Amino acid sequence: MMTEHVEGQCHDSSVVTTYDVEAVNRKDDRSLYASRPAIYPKLAHGTFRRLKWILMAVTLGIYYLIPWIRWDRGPDLPNQAVLLDMQHERFFLFGLEIWPQEFYFVTGLLVLAALVLFLVTSVAGRVWCGYFCPQTVWTDLMISVERFWQGDRNARIRLDKAPWSLEKTYKKVATHVTWLLIGLATGGAFVFYFADAPTLLRDLVSGTAAVEAYVFLGLFTLTTYGLGGIAREQVCIYMCPWPRIQGAMVDHDTFLVGYREDRGEPRGSHRKDQSWDGRGDCVDCKACVAVCPVGIDIRDGAQLECIQCALCIDACDDIMQKVGRPTRLIAYDTIANQDAAKTGEIAKPKIFRARTLVYLALIGLVSALMLWALSQRSLLEANVIPDRNPYFVRLSNGDIRNGFALKILNKLHEPRTFKVDIENLPNATLRIAGQADGDQTVKVPTDVLSEVRIFVVVPKDDAMQLASHGHSFNFIVRDIESGRITRRLSTFRRPSQ
Amino acid sequence: MKKEIDQVTGTETTGHVWDDDLRELNKPLPRWWLYTLYATIIWAIGYWIAYPAWPLVNDYTKGVLGVSQRATVTQKIEDAKKAQSSSWALLESTPLDQVSGNPELLRFASASGKAAFGENCAPCHGRGAQGFTGYPNLNDDDWIWGGTIDDIQTTILYGIRTDHEDARSSEMPKFGADEILDRKQIGDVTEYVLSLSNLSTNAESSARGKELYAAQCVACHGENGKGNTELGAPNIADSIWLYGSKKEDIMQTVHTGRGGKMPAWESRLDPLTVKALAVYVHSLGGGK
């Protein structure tokens, strides 16, 4: 029978609970072929647990609620604040509308996110892993569901050891059904990012939504259930590349969740009347191991498996208060300070150091670049493509004609009229195919790419004066309403004689 | 087979030895890997049942889903045709000279015409309709048989110098071969023709040629050499020369005549395709 009280040597049992627990994922025991030992994380209480509850609520809230935020863009446009409209090839992000050819904005955002991740990691370690990563957040949620149905650590261990009974079946089924429901909600929220949420919800419920919606719904239900409920820490340890990469951002001045060896050692159980002289503060109660969601012993030092969730800090602080020793035996600390502490010194944390300054500079640079690109973002895209076959046409009076395709992309949600002109081509005349001579206007309907053919004719004598390998000249596209001008360079070609 | 046991780990080895003493431990496959292998085998069997898989002597296993890529393609072509059918119907009901008034229809007809052009006309006229010696450039504004959209359709339908009863035809006499003009006279007439577009280098010869031109050529090519699209007589006073503008090219033309043939497409293409072709050719830039 499992018990939290271990034999008679636990003298301080009224104050300190010593857990009968082995670190099932201990450093020394790991092998390439280890099958997963079950981990039963105990509920921690304290600053970091509270912080994690708050962040879980915030992050999940953002994920589930964003598709439901409305954003008025006028008629004929979706009124969903964040919508990845694959069908019409548009990304709507609040006031911003991104076209496929502007996808570099998204790339820029991702680069920025990566740099911020690097900066945060170099300052405070795996903050992303410990508090924000969806894998951590959902696993945390799944574990609290498990705790709700099956009780805390000891009750769960007992339940797993117990033979199958009606009660066990009911508790296990309830857990898995709740997990699946959470998965369903996760998948449900995901598909809402790709279509109008209220409409899609109606369609999903009535069974009339697109097949893809159901496929993704099912996929995300199963992956949420599988990764968050079943696989849990194995995703972090075996599947995720970030634990391997993040080591490159961490140095001696990075704050990491760590065990203060100088204070803790030599560890050992402690009786109430015992002196603290000549021994460490660690009473070896293993509370830090019991709460650990990845099953490690933080006292073994920094490890790839540690997601830096800081729950061991809460667990240990609790104990330290009970035995009347200073808290933060396990704490966010720098390796430099831990090293210094061994000789009784204090190493001041250096937050602004070469590494973080470089990341800050890069973040500033990328942000500035993106802001600049955003300010230069034109709501008109004009492209001129000269005919390649034939390059030129000799007309019956000897004049030379070149053909061009002019493509105008109107990103505004109103029709626009443009006037096309040419400059830097002597005596040239311009005609738009299908329009009367002299009519140089192009009407582009709202929100489309329009293409017109343009014929440019240069009189014989002028043409033969032009460079034989092609003469550069400009097309000028002027928005008649705003007067804004866009120039596009092109080439006029002539026969060699 | 004797099992070799590695001394350090106590694990069986595969028996393979490299570099004198390097041995490979016979470890089991990762379980997830092994199960994935089994899953793919089961998947393959399911695939054989569901999809076409095994070749037989004269046939193949069809699979219970009845999937056929050939049928899929056929179906897709059918669907595409169905999707286009309203545009084709509109093209059919719109008079040829009014197609350009409907930008949507013009775009559709030009695109269809372009595809048909690539398949049927490009071998002679070139992919860009730029033409070659003896094959007219369809981009320019010089039309031997007329450049209105109706003229173009007529040319495509019945061809030039074909057996079709509606085909237009003309013959450039073989002035030299039939001994109507002698060699010197041909030279003179050629000089005169060149002078019409300021290419002549011999005023004397050209002056002699002018008289010969008035007697022999003016009936078809006109007084100023502007030609006559009714008769298919080319404009010989402009910058466009189907058979070349060099003196020997023109002399050759006068000596042996010319008579390029354009096939009649009425019997090979359906009328709507021809209509689309006419729209496309007319839109190339030279249509009248």
mmCIF file of C-alpha atoms in Angstrom, chain A residues 113 282 414 497:
data_model
loop_
_atom_site.group_PDB
_atom_site.id
_atom_site.type_symbol
_atom_site.label_atom_id
_atom_site.label_comp_id
_atom_site.label_asym_id
_atom_site.label_seq_id
_atom_site.Cartn_x
_atom_site.Cartn_y
_atom_site.Cartn_z
ATOM 1 C CA ALA A 113 8.756 35.774 -32.758
ATOM 2 C CA CYS A 282 17.384 19.963 1.887
ATOM 3 C CA GLU A 414 -13.549 50.095 -54.501
ATOM 4 C CA GLN A 497 17.622 46.998 -89.684
#
